[in-house]
XYZ file of C-alpha atoms in Angstrom:
715
model
C 0.000 0.000 0.000
C 1.790 3.110 -1.220
C 1.781 6.303 0.827
C -0.415 7.974 -1.739
C -2.727 6.809 -4.515
C -3.028 8.745 -7.772
C -5.946 6.726 -9.181
C -8.104 9.848 -9.525
C -5.370 12.160 -10.813
C -4.107 9.775 -13.512
C -7.349 10.297 -15.412
C -5.951 13.718 -16.327
C -3.113 11.944 -18.129
C -5.640 11.178 -20.889
C -6.079 14.867 -21.718
C -5.182 15.814 -25.275
C -4.578 18.774 -27.543
C -6.479 21.882 -26.486
C -6.832 20.826 -22.843
C -5.103 22.258 -19.789
C -3.433 20.106 -17.165
C -3.354 21.323 -13.565
C -1.533 19.398 -10.875
C 1.815 18.463 -9.333
C 5.206 18.324 -10.984
C 5.269 14.543 -10.625
C 2.099 14.155 -12.682
C 3.359 16.684 -15.207
C 6.490 14.580 -15.725
C 4.393 11.492 -16.379
C 2.178 13.357 -18.850
C 5.248 14.706 -20.644
C 6.656 11.183 -21.039
C 3.422 10.007 -22.647
C 3.219 13.044 -24.941
C 6.756 12.391 -26.173
C 6.221 8.785 -27.215
C 8.122 7.002 -24.457
C 8.353 3.265 -25.130
C 9.323 1.980 -21.693
C 9.700 3.407 -18.211
C 11.105 2.022 -14.987
C 12.809 2.988 -11.790
C 13.283 2.485 -8.089
C 11.098 4.211 -5.529
C 12.900 6.787 -3.453
C 12.002 10.259 -2.217
C 11.644 12.931 -3.518
C 10.873 11.306 -6.852
C 9.129 8.222 -5.418
C 5.644 9.394 -6.351
C 6.584 9.210 -10.027
C 6.756 5.433 -9.630
C 3.422 5.495 -7.781
C 1.834 7.521 -10.593
C 3.170 5.111 -13.208
C 1.878 2.133 -11.233
C -1.572 3.710 -10.975
C -1.507 4.524 -14.695
C -0.574 1.013 -15.901
C -3.872 0.607 -17.780
C -3.138 3.726 -19.824
C 0.464 2.620 -20.391
C -0.714 -0.716 -21.745
C -3.159 1.006 -24.098
C -0.260 2.990 -25.547
C 2.066 -0.014 -25.711
C 4.382 1.365 -23.019
C 6.276 -1.145 -20.874
C 6.467 -0.313 -17.143
C 8.880 -1.978 -14.738
C 9.198 -1.423 -10.990
C 12.875 -2.294 -10.624
C 14.551 -4.037 -7.708
C 17.113 -1.239 -7.435
C 18.607 1.672 -9.347
C 21.196 -0.478 -11.106
C 18.440 -2.683 -12.518
C 16.562 0.430 -13.636
C 19.584 1.917 -15.399
C 20.266 -1.426 -17.096
C 16.791 -1.202 -18.690
C 18.019 1.669 -20.823
C 20.013 -0.892 -22.813
C 16.841 -1.186 -24.896
C 17.681 2.221 -26.384
C 21.197 1.171 -27.389
C 20.196 -1.002 -30.375
C 16.613 0.138 -30.967
C 15.164 3.581 -31.771
C 12.915 3.414 -28.701
C 12.591 6.226 -26.214
C 13.115 5.053 -22.639
C 13.116 6.695 -19.222
C 14.033 5.544 -15.731
C 13.851 7.369 -12.431
C 15.411 7.254 -8.995
C 16.641 9.364 -6.120
C 19.511 11.828 -6.574
C 23.211 11.109 -6.157
C 22.618 8.033 -4.008
C 20.580 6.427 -6.795
C 23.162 7.411 -9.372
C 25.845 5.835 -7.179
C 23.994 2.524 -7.103
C 23.354 2.686 -10.858
C 26.866 3.867 -11.710
C 28.110 0.677 -13.381
C 25.148 0.447 -15.750
C 25.183 4.199 -16.438
C 28.903 4.225 -17.221
C 28.485 1.363 -19.715
C 25.465 3.097 -21.239
C 27.418 6.339 -21.610
C 30.242 4.457 -23.302
C 28.134 2.595 -25.850
C 25.815 5.504 -26.582
C 22.178 5.166 -27.612
C 20.075 5.212 -30.773
C 16.760 5.861 -29.074
C 16.361 8.764 -26.682
C 17.267 7.707 -23.125
C 16.702 9.888 -20.060
C 17.363 9.342 -16.369
C 14.978 11.409 -14.221
C 16.763 12.065 -10.942
C 15.150 13.533 -7.832
C 17.977 15.895 -6.961
C 17.448 16.663 -3.272
C 20.574 18.597 -2.342
C 20.020 20.913 0.599
C 17.971 21.134 3.762
C 15.209 18.879 2.452
C 17.568 16.015 1.718
C 17.596 12.695 3.540
C 21.007 11.634 2.224
C 24.598 12.762 2.041
C 25.121 16.201 0.497
C 26.357 15.526 -3.025
C 25.432 16.466 -6.574
C 24.778 14.399 -9.679
C 26.789 16.917 -11.697
C 30.088 15.182 -10.954
C 28.897 11.855 -12.369
C 27.571 13.527 -15.501
C 30.988 15.080 -16.103
C 32.833 11.851 -15.355
C 30.922 9.759 -17.885
C 29.865 12.513 -20.326
C 26.161 12.169 -19.691
C 24.333 15.409 -20.479
C 22.689 17.058 -17.463
C 19.500 19.118 -17.605
C 18.293 21.295 -14.721
C 15.042 22.967 -15.869
C 13.404 25.979 -14.310
C 11.047 24.736 -11.551
C 7.643 25.374 -13.128
C 5.375 22.918 -14.926
C 5.684 24.299 -18.497
C 9.492 24.292 -18.231
C 9.596 20.794 -16.735
C 7.292 19.417 -19.424
C 9.320 21.087 -22.174
C 12.527 19.723 -20.659
C 11.301 16.127 -21.048
C 10.827 16.591 -24.801
C 14.107 18.487 -25.081
C 15.919 15.737 -23.201
C 14.686 13.039 -25.576
C 15.622 15.108 -28.630
C 19.030 16.046 -27.193
C 19.701 12.385 -26.453
C 18.822 11.359 -30.008
C 20.724 14.233 -31.614
C 23.923 13.360 -29.759
C 23.386 9.586 -29.229
C 23.964 10.194 -25.518
C 21.810 9.496 -22.433
C 20.541 12.613 -20.649
C 20.091 13.082 -16.905
C 17.073 15.242 -16.094
C 17.331 16.549 -12.535
C 14.158 17.625 -10.767
C 14.776 19.340 -7.467
C 12.917 18.334 -4.330
C 10.516 21.277 -4.365
C 9.917 21.058 -8.115
C 8.632 17.507 -7.676
C 5.611 18.783 -5.791
C 5.187 22.285 -7.218
C 1.714 22.812 -8.657
C 0.746 24.656 -11.812
C -0.799 24.329 -15.258
C 0.320 23.720 -18.820
C -1.414 23.149 -22.179
C -1.501 19.454 -23.011
C -0.881 17.561 -26.242
C -2.149 14.185 -27.371
C -0.379 11.152 -25.928
C 1.804 9.421 -28.516
C 2.138 5.721 -29.027
C 5.857 4.840 -29.403
C 7.000 4.689 -33.021
C 8.475 1.297 -32.142
C 7.178 -0.553 -29.091
C 9.313 -2.965 -27.096
C 6.966 -5.767 -28.135
C 7.613 -4.981 -31.796
C 11.351 -4.686 -31.204
C 11.678 -8.046 -29.449
C 9.826 -9.669 -32.359
C 12.564 -8.407 -34.723
C 15.812 -8.531 -32.702
C 18.842 -6.591 -33.855
C 22.297 -5.901 -32.489
C 25.464 -3.994 -33.274
C 28.776 -5.460 -32.141
C 30.299 -1.960 -32.267
C 28.098 -0.987 -29.308
C 29.579 -3.652 -27.006
C 31.741 -2.065 -24.294
C 34.883 -4.088 -24.843
C 38.259 -3.174 -26.338
C 38.836 -2.066 -29.015
C 35.263 -0.746 -29.349
C 35.437 1.053 -25.984
C 38.415 3.082 -27.256
C 36.297 4.161 -30.220
C 33.468 5.088 -27.887
C 35.679 7.591 -26.075
C 36.688 9.205 -29.358
C 33.029 9.355 -30.416
C 32.153 11.207 -27.222
C 34.661 13.975 -27.914
C 34.572 14.194 -31.709
C 30.897 13.583 -32.440
C 28.523 13.342 -29.504
C 29.762 16.384 -27.596
C 29.824 18.767 -30.615
C 26.406 17.492 -31.688
C 25.057 18.165 -28.199
C 26.450 21.711 -28.133
C 25.018 22.403 -31.588
C 21.588 21.115 -30.593
C 21.552 23.110 -27.334
C 22.488 26.306 -29.172
C 20.191 25.877 -32.191
C 17.152 24.821 -30.138
C 17.705 27.515 -27.520
C 17.525 25.113 -24.571
C 19.260 27.650 -22.360
C 17.418 30.950 -21.854
C 18.423 34.590 -21.563
C 16.239 37.089 -19.703
C 16.577 40.827 -19.174
C 18.143 43.666 -21.145
C 20.729 42.914 -23.816
C 23.094 45.603 -22.563
C 24.221 45.884 -18.968
C 27.468 45.989 -17.033
C 26.604 42.943 -14.960
C 24.917 39.583 -15.487
C 23.864 36.445 -13.651
C 24.551 32.878 -14.792
C 22.443 30.339 -12.946
C 21.309 26.750 -12.912
C 17.737 26.423 -14.158
C 16.642 25.057 -10.808
C 17.826 28.266 -9.125
C 15.622 30.550 -11.244
C 12.750 30.953 -8.780
C 15.076 31.901 -5.915
C 17.043 34.353 -8.044
C 14.015 36.116 -9.513
C 12.470 36.398 -6.054
C 15.629 38.031 -4.707
C 15.625 40.512 -7.592
C 11.950 41.259 -6.946
C 12.723 42.051 -3.319
C 15.461 44.425 -4.505
C 13.064 46.145 -6.895
C 14.975 44.864 -9.924
C 12.302 42.491 -11.253
C 8.519 42.347 -11.335
C 6.087 39.532 -10.538
C 6.011 38.539 -14.208
C 9.730 37.781 -14.257
C 10.814 40.891 -16.155
C 14.269 41.690 -14.816
C 16.653 44.633 -15.033
C 19.627 42.325 -14.443
C 20.427 40.041 -17.427
C 20.199 36.340 -16.615
C 21.664 33.406 -18.521
C 19.656 30.381 -17.338
C 21.360 27.011 -17.780
C 18.531 24.566 -18.334
C 21.365 22.356 -19.589
C 23.992 22.450 -16.858
C 26.340 20.090 -18.725
C 27.746 20.387 -21.316
C 28.227 24.127 -21.258
C 28.328 25.968 -24.592
C 31.364 28.304 -24.717
C 30.189 30.505 -27.599
C 26.775 30.986 -26.014
C 28.336 31.991 -22.695
C 30.843 34.349 -24.281
C 28.049 36.028 -26.245
C 26.213 36.650 -22.974
C 29.372 38.195 -21.474
C 29.792 40.779 -24.254
C 29.710 44.318 -22.862
C 29.682 43.153 -19.256
C 32.304 43.815 -16.586
C 31.099 41.394 -13.884
C 29.347 38.022 -13.980
C 27.938 36.237 -10.932
C 27.523 32.452 -11.116
C 24.661 31.116 -8.987
C 25.625 27.465 -8.511
C 24.234 25.603 -5.524
C 26.459 22.950 -3.963
C 30.119 22.161 -4.230
C 32.584 21.855 -5.879
C 31.878 24.806 -8.185
C 31.938 22.792 -11.427
C 30.130 25.397 -13.549
C 32.125 28.324 -12.212
C 35.423 26.554 -12.910
C 34.375 25.744 -16.484
C 33.207 29.298 -17.171
C 36.450 30.681 -15.721
C 38.336 28.449 -18.171
C 36.295 29.807 -21.103
C 37.084 33.396 -20.095
C 40.779 32.680 -19.540
C 41.231 30.929 -22.891
C 39.543 33.812 -24.718
C 41.640 36.380 -22.866
C 38.527 38.060 -21.489
C 38.763 40.744 -18.804
C 35.315 39.999 -17.402
C 35.425 39.504 -13.623
C 33.805 36.194 -12.661
C 32.236 35.836 -9.219
C 30.569 32.895 -7.549
C 31.719 31.095 -4.460
C 33.681 34.158 -3.389
C 30.280 35.713 -2.649
C 27.908 32.786 -2.267
C 28.621 30.174 0.423
C 30.541 27.161 -0.851
C 28.125 24.636 0.669
C 24.537 24.530 1.844
C 21.180 25.229 0.263
C 20.629 28.636 -1.296
C 17.594 29.677 0.698
C 15.750 32.942 0.127
C 17.905 34.759 2.669
C 21.169 33.406 1.240
C 20.085 34.348 -2.276
C 19.052 37.878 -1.306
C 22.172 38.597 0.750
C 24.572 37.220 -1.865
C 23.038 38.967 -4.873
C 22.901 42.211 -2.872
C 26.587 41.855 -1.961
C 27.461 41.265 -5.630
C 25.545 44.308 -6.862
C 27.020 46.523 -4.125
C 30.443 45.566 -5.445
C 29.794 45.453 -9.193
C 26.863 47.833 -9.840
C 25.876 49.786 -6.722
C 23.896 52.312 -8.805
C 21.358 49.562 -9.639
C 20.387 49.118 -6.007
C 17.768 51.250 -4.254
C 19.237 53.999 -2.078
C 18.158 52.338 1.171
C 20.027 49.173 0.166
C 23.168 50.996 -1.019
C 23.431 53.042 2.160
C 20.883 51.969 4.757
C 19.996 54.640 7.309
C 20.014 52.140 10.105
C 21.638 48.838 10.625
C 19.393 45.885 9.881
C 18.363 43.956 13.005
C 20.618 41.030 13.567
C 18.899 37.713 13.018
C 19.418 35.481 16.053
C 21.194 32.177 15.617
C 18.228 29.830 15.815
C 20.488 26.855 16.499
C 21.176 28.468 19.884
C 17.541 29.183 20.730
C 15.544 26.404 19.038
C 16.329 22.826 20.046
C 17.422 20.432 17.321
C 14.551 18.214 16.196
C 16.124 15.140 14.616
C 13.972 12.664 12.688
C 12.516 9.794 14.674
C 10.212 6.813 14.603
C 6.501 7.402 14.060
C 4.018 6.845 16.861
C 3.473 3.116 17.255
C 6.379 2.183 14.967
C 7.084 -1.574 15.211
C 10.816 -0.898 14.996
C 10.883 0.936 18.318
C 10.535 -2.256 20.442
C 13.400 -3.898 18.515
C 15.770 -1.214 19.733
C 14.314 -1.322 23.228
C 15.092 -5.053 23.307
C 18.586 -4.362 21.983
C 19.235 -1.876 24.788
C 18.077 -4.418 27.359
C 20.416 -7.066 25.911
C 23.355 -4.669 25.889
C 22.620 -3.869 29.526
C 23.235 -7.554 30.236
C 26.065 -8.349 27.796
C 27.736 -4.989 27.348
C 27.979 -2.624 24.388
C 28.341 -4.270 20.960
C 29.642 -3.152 17.574
C 26.474 -2.316 15.635
C 26.295 -1.331 11.970
C 23.197 0.317 10.564
C 21.661 0.523 7.106
C 19.552 2.931 5.073
C 15.912 3.059 6.155
C 13.632 4.009 9.033
C 15.627 1.815 11.423
C 18.553 4.245 11.062
C 16.655 6.461 13.525
C 17.652 3.903 16.182
C 21.111 5.500 16.229
C 19.543 8.656 17.722
C 18.326 9.212 21.306
C 16.799 7.630 23.277
C 18.157 4.368 21.809
C 21.595 5.371 20.469
C 21.938 1.930 18.896
C 23.901 1.613 15.663
C 26.706 3.596 14.166
C 27.896 4.043 10.624
C 25.854 3.330 7.519
C 27.592 2.582 4.237
C 24.747 2.303 1.749
C 21.420 0.709 1.009
C 21.565 -3.012 1.762
C 25.164 -2.879 3.016
C 24.586 -2.967 6.790
C 25.766 -6.563 7.326
C 28.612 -6.125 4.833
C 29.824 -3.117 6.836
C 30.567 -5.448 9.754
C 32.847 -7.700 7.712
C 35.972 -6.256 9.321
C 34.678 -7.089 12.817
C 33.559 -10.627 12.100
C 35.099 -13.426 14.132
C 37.902 -11.504 15.725
C 36.561 -10.460 19.114
C 34.866 -11.633 22.270
C 31.499 -10.200 21.204
C 29.628 -10.832 18.010
C 28.985 -7.780 15.845
C 25.363 -6.864 15.117
C 23.990 -5.352 11.924
C 20.545 -3.968 11.205
C 18.901 -3.901 7.792
C 15.361 -3.331 6.563
C 13.289 -5.542 4.303
C 13.511 -2.929 1.554
C 17.302 -2.903 1.818
C 17.337 -6.708 1.903
C 15.657 -6.989 -1.495
C 17.356 -3.909 -2.968
C 20.960 -4.984 -2.492
C 21.260 -6.778 0.830
C 20.618 -10.350 -0.280
C 23.363 -10.282 -2.913
C 25.889 -7.944 -1.292
C 25.485 -8.581 2.430
C 23.959 -11.979 3.152
C 25.742 -13.945 0.436
C 28.881 -12.310 1.813
C 28.013 -13.571 5.312
C 27.211 -17.065 4.035
C 30.288 -17.381 1.813
C 32.678 -16.191 4.542
C 30.973 -18.250 7.268
C 30.372 -15.093 9.258
C 29.759 -15.479 12.976
C 27.940 -12.154 13.229
C 24.296 -11.360 13.909
C 22.009 -9.577 11.458
C 18.562 -8.245 12.335
C 16.222 -7.793 9.379
C 13.479 -5.309 10.202
C 10.515 -6.609 8.228
C 7.714 -4.039 8.209
C 6.011 -5.458 5.079
C 6.875 -2.571 2.748
C 9.581 -0.350 1.411
C 8.289 1.913 4.143
C 10.782 4.782 4.204
C 10.170 5.580 0.522
C 6.398 5.722 0.763
C 5.090 2.254 1.604
C 5.482 0.529 -1.761
C 5.177 -3.254 -2.027
C 8.271 -5.458 -2.166
C 8.649 -9.248 -2.685
C 8.003 -10.028 1.020
C 4.916 -7.778 1.329
C 1.872 -9.576 2.679
C -0.642 -7.737 0.503
C -2.115 -9.064 -2.718
C -0.802 -7.142 -5.708
C -2.426 -7.553 -9.099
C 0.713 -6.706 -11.073
C 3.576 -7.703 -8.759
C 4.662 -10.947 -7.095
C 4.495 -10.682 -3.285
C 4.325 -12.947 -0.189
C 7.854 -14.366 -0.599
C 9.283 -14.977 2.917
C 12.678 -13.486 3.645
C 13.580 -16.591 5.655
C 13.284 -18.794 2.546
C 15.654 -16.568 0.607
C 18.174 -16.766 3.450
C 17.998 -20.540 3.635
C 18.356 -20.686 -0.137
C 21.866 -19.194 0.094
C 22.909 -21.511 2.914
C 22.098 -19.559 6.103
C 20.497 -22.084 8.454
C 20.401 -20.195 11.792
C 17.315 -18.080 11.109
C 14.860 -16.991 13.804
C 11.545 -15.327 12.994
C 9.871 -12.959 15.450
C 6.300 -12.570 14.137
C 5.426 -9.700 16.507
C 8.114 -7.171 17.332
C 5.977 -5.552 20.047
C 6.700 -8.593 22.235
C 9.792 -6.955 23.716
C 10.544 -9.859 26.055
C 10.596 -12.391 23.228
C 12.630 -10.037 21.033
C 15.169 -9.628 23.840
C 15.432 -13.386 24.372
C 16.027 -14.106 20.667
C 18.720 -11.435 20.491
C 20.404 -12.855 23.568
C 20.323 -16.344 22.058
C 21.896 -15.112 18.811
C 24.696 -13.341 20.673
C 25.500 -16.175 23.093
C 24.815 -19.435 21.240
C 27.921 -21.627 20.779
C 26.792 -22.418 17.236
C 29.073 -20.874 14.617
C 28.021 -19.302 11.340
C 25.716 -16.457 10.321
C 22.800 -15.754 12.635
C 19.839 -13.840 11.223
C 16.727 -12.603 13.031
C 13.729 -11.619 10.906
C 11.689 -9.273 13.131
C 8.259 -8.676 11.604
C 5.377 -6.294 12.274
C 3.480 -4.080 9.850
C 4.505 -0.457 9.415
C 2.112 1.464 11.644
C 1.681 4.304 9.144
C 0.524 1.923 6.446
C -1.635 0.040 8.912
C -3.325 3.267 9.996
C -3.804 4.366 6.378
C -5.618 1.125 5.712
C -7.579 0.650 8.934
C -8.571 4.198 9.947
C -10.830 4.868 6.937
C -12.506 1.489 7.469
C -13.082 2.219 11.161
C -14.408 5.714 10.473
C -16.772 4.329 7.843
C -18.023 1.663 10.258
C -18.582 4.229 13.030
C -20.444 6.505 10.632
C -22.665 3.598 9.613
C -23.496 2.878 13.261
C -21.559 -0.374 13.528
C -19.765 -1.343 16.727
C -16.038 -0.558 16.626
C -13.583 -1.231 19.442
C -10.212 0.542 19.568
C -7.426 0.190 22.149
C -6.214 3.101 24.229
C -3.319 3.116 26.656
C -2.816 5.260 29.693
C -0.657 5.737 32.771
C -1.991 5.357 36.317
C -0.723 8.515 38.010
C -0.979 6.973 41.460
C 1.376 4.128 40.527
C 3.876 5.927 38.248
C 7.071 6.676 40.176
C 8.264 9.383 37.773
C 11.656 7.800 37.011
C 10.928 8.060 33.242
C 12.774 4.819 32.442
C 9.884 3.941 30.135
C 10.730 6.923 27.924
C 14.385 5.970 27.703
C 13.302 2.556 26.416
C 10.472 3.736 24.181
C 10.874 7.284 22.950
C 7.330 7.260 21.553
C 6.102 10.776 20.602
C 2.803 10.070 22.353
C 4.607 9.406 25.649
C 5.308 12.637 27.502
C 5.406 14.252 30.931
C 2.619 15.551 33.149
C 3.029 17.701 36.241
C 0.628 16.723 39.060
C -1.178 19.074 41.401
C -0.019 16.944 44.340
C 2.389 19.123 46.415
C 4.070 15.978 47.765
C 5.157 14.832 44.291
C 7.644 17.173 42.615
C 8.647 14.953 39.676
C 6.332 14.874 36.651
C 4.846 11.499 35.798
C 4.558 9.773 32.435
C 1.504 10.603 30.360
C 0.097 9.310 27.068
C -1.582 11.840 24.765
C -4.316 11.504 22.161
C -1.897 10.621 19.339
C -1.485 7.115 20.811
C -2.400 4.390 18.305
C -2.634 1.616 20.888
C 0.360 -0.442 19.757
C 1.045 -1.563 23.335
C 4.797 -0.983 23.191
C 4.841 1.099 26.405
C 3.351 -1.697 28.476
C 5.490 -4.354 26.803
C 8.683 -2.423 27.523
C 7.634 -1.818 31.120
C 7.025 -5.528 31.568
C 10.231 -6.708 29.857
C 12.386 -4.188 31.719
C 10.579 -4.855 35.026
C 9.554 -1.210 35.310
C 6.626 0.154 37.294
C 3.306 -1.458 36.301
C 1.613 1.897 35.751
C 0.550 1.324 32.151
C -2.967 0.148 31.507
C -4.998 -0.650 28.419
C -8.571 0.506 27.910
C -10.938 -0.318 25.071
C -12.905 2.544 23.548
C -16.184 1.231 22.181
C -17.951 3.196 19.457
C -21.646 2.477 18.866
C -21.886 0.099 21.859
C -24.689 -2.416 22.182
C -27.613 -1.815 24.529
C -26.185 -4.345 27.006
C -22.754 -2.622 26.959
C -24.383 0.764 27.552
C -26.394 -0.612 30.474
C -23.345 -2.375 31.939
C -21.254 0.796 31.642
C -23.970 2.710 33.522
C -23.988 0.166 36.350
C -20.192 0.272 36.588
C -20.175 4.065 36.655
C -22.793 4.050 39.413
C -20.818 1.592 41.561
C -17.522 3.404 41.000
C -19.176 6.744 41.776
C -20.644 5.367 45.026
C -17.241 4.019 46.109
C -15.534 7.319 45.271
C -18.118 9.317 47.234
C -17.771 6.982 50.234
C -13.998 7.316 50.138
C -14.247 11.108 49.908
C -16.622 11.176 52.865
C -14.285 9.027 54.975
C -11.367 11.286 54.094
C -13.381 14.323 55.096
C -14.465 12.745 58.395
C -10.880 11.754 59.148
C -9.794 15.339 58.596
C -12.485 16.679 60.930
C -11.486 14.219 63.686
C -7.828 15.117 63.308
């Protein structure tokens, strides 16, 4: 069950010539692919581009009507390998995955694809999430594009530009026989807008037609001596053809007056931030008309020297707006100027920060600093020489506490880490390697379990150096998504082949949960187009790992603790794997809440669990929080003057998973947690029984209050 369904929205993908499409950038991308005659699409789910895969999955009926093949790939490498169909056949293909981390996984396939070149247009749509919204390391795809000579597009972040970029990318790929990376920044993925639609196009050659008439070209095989020829082709043919196409088709854009002493060169994705900064300085209007010339690089690589030099004519200073580091574009432009003997002063990272996202404040301050230096007369008087010093913005990192990401309320992974802390309390601290996924939050407080992470599916492999050499067995943690993505082949076969004596915990929450809840081979749900319900334990035994323990309910903290202890202390040698299973609570709530609300609305009886803390029993030591960390578990200050310490309290966000009580029991904490059942639309008997109970309890409470009062009077 994916995080979001696009069943309703995909109907708009059928719009044709004369219609207007209104929606998100993700849907616009899908529509653009269909309008440009794509023959096959694939990819790996991964934020911020994950919804593109969800849209494609929801639109499979339309894809089939058009003869478009759709593949939900096991990982990014498998997705990139799909583009081989465009090497020998004039078929347009597209794959998609998450930013630099996806490109890293796909690097082998992409490098081979770049070497051989393509006949059909091939594009890689990458969710480039550099900056504060990123969930990965801070890197850019630009470096890989330069390394392998893959052309890189970075369109302006509005729907018409994004849609146009898809068509341009296909045509650029075909004109230069080179794959094109189309980067869509994190905010552009979900920007909303409108654009005029065209009719969807059936591919000129479908994959079904191509496979019926196979063809091949030995010159496209990446082996010597052909690979030597490929490199020469890149420089002597593909690159010049790409530059010619970019220049003739006007893929890059120039805005503003033709004559000025200064100019801005910027990545297409930076356009909105730059134009907003100029608007705030009074140098641009809301329609994008600017007094400062702008050269917008919708194609960030390759750069076109003649086009850039033409923009520089008559200018004294140029500012390069290039987010991220190193400053690849700035270095290339500096080379162009130096080789031409130009006297134009080039600015960039000397004014803008070298690293970090170019937020609105960064953009405004940096462009202002540039204009003060290069063209102060363009700035308003109050900016050139402010009458009073601008109030200093406080350092929010000193006043606002850091709010790191954490597990959702009721997450079934929380009790796994609680059990791990209990085991380490007995056996001592262990070497623990983490993996990519929700479980990585376990390395943060209150658990602080797990250290480094080396890549998706590589958690167990990261412990290879610690295997078998110490008194304690190393532990690794990996999710079910990571297991199927890369873990089975790279981590667990490695453990089996080397007869590892380490322990691996596979967190099985039924989905590729961190990327939006998409199905994977071990998902329990029925899926009409994908094969599911394949147990992880069978795959492990198939590669020779025999010590496998399955925990069917992770919320049983005591059982989870006992299995972990057994794995760490058993005299049996060899790999030890624990498959800890419970459904992702977010997906469970998405499925069950609407059903419960519907039942309640229809007057049917619905019973839901609620947990609470008995204030009279709670001692206020807060050990439960250190072993749970649930967002619904907080503190409450009592009115009792004899009790200074706040007690534990459970708020209304509780989903009734029961982890609090389970942890308290396993850790032998205070028995202050209780479970209550909230009954909606109770039966007549239940209503009557509840009334009797309330009457009895009320009578007992009044009697107790009276006795207390009488005791006070006697005293």
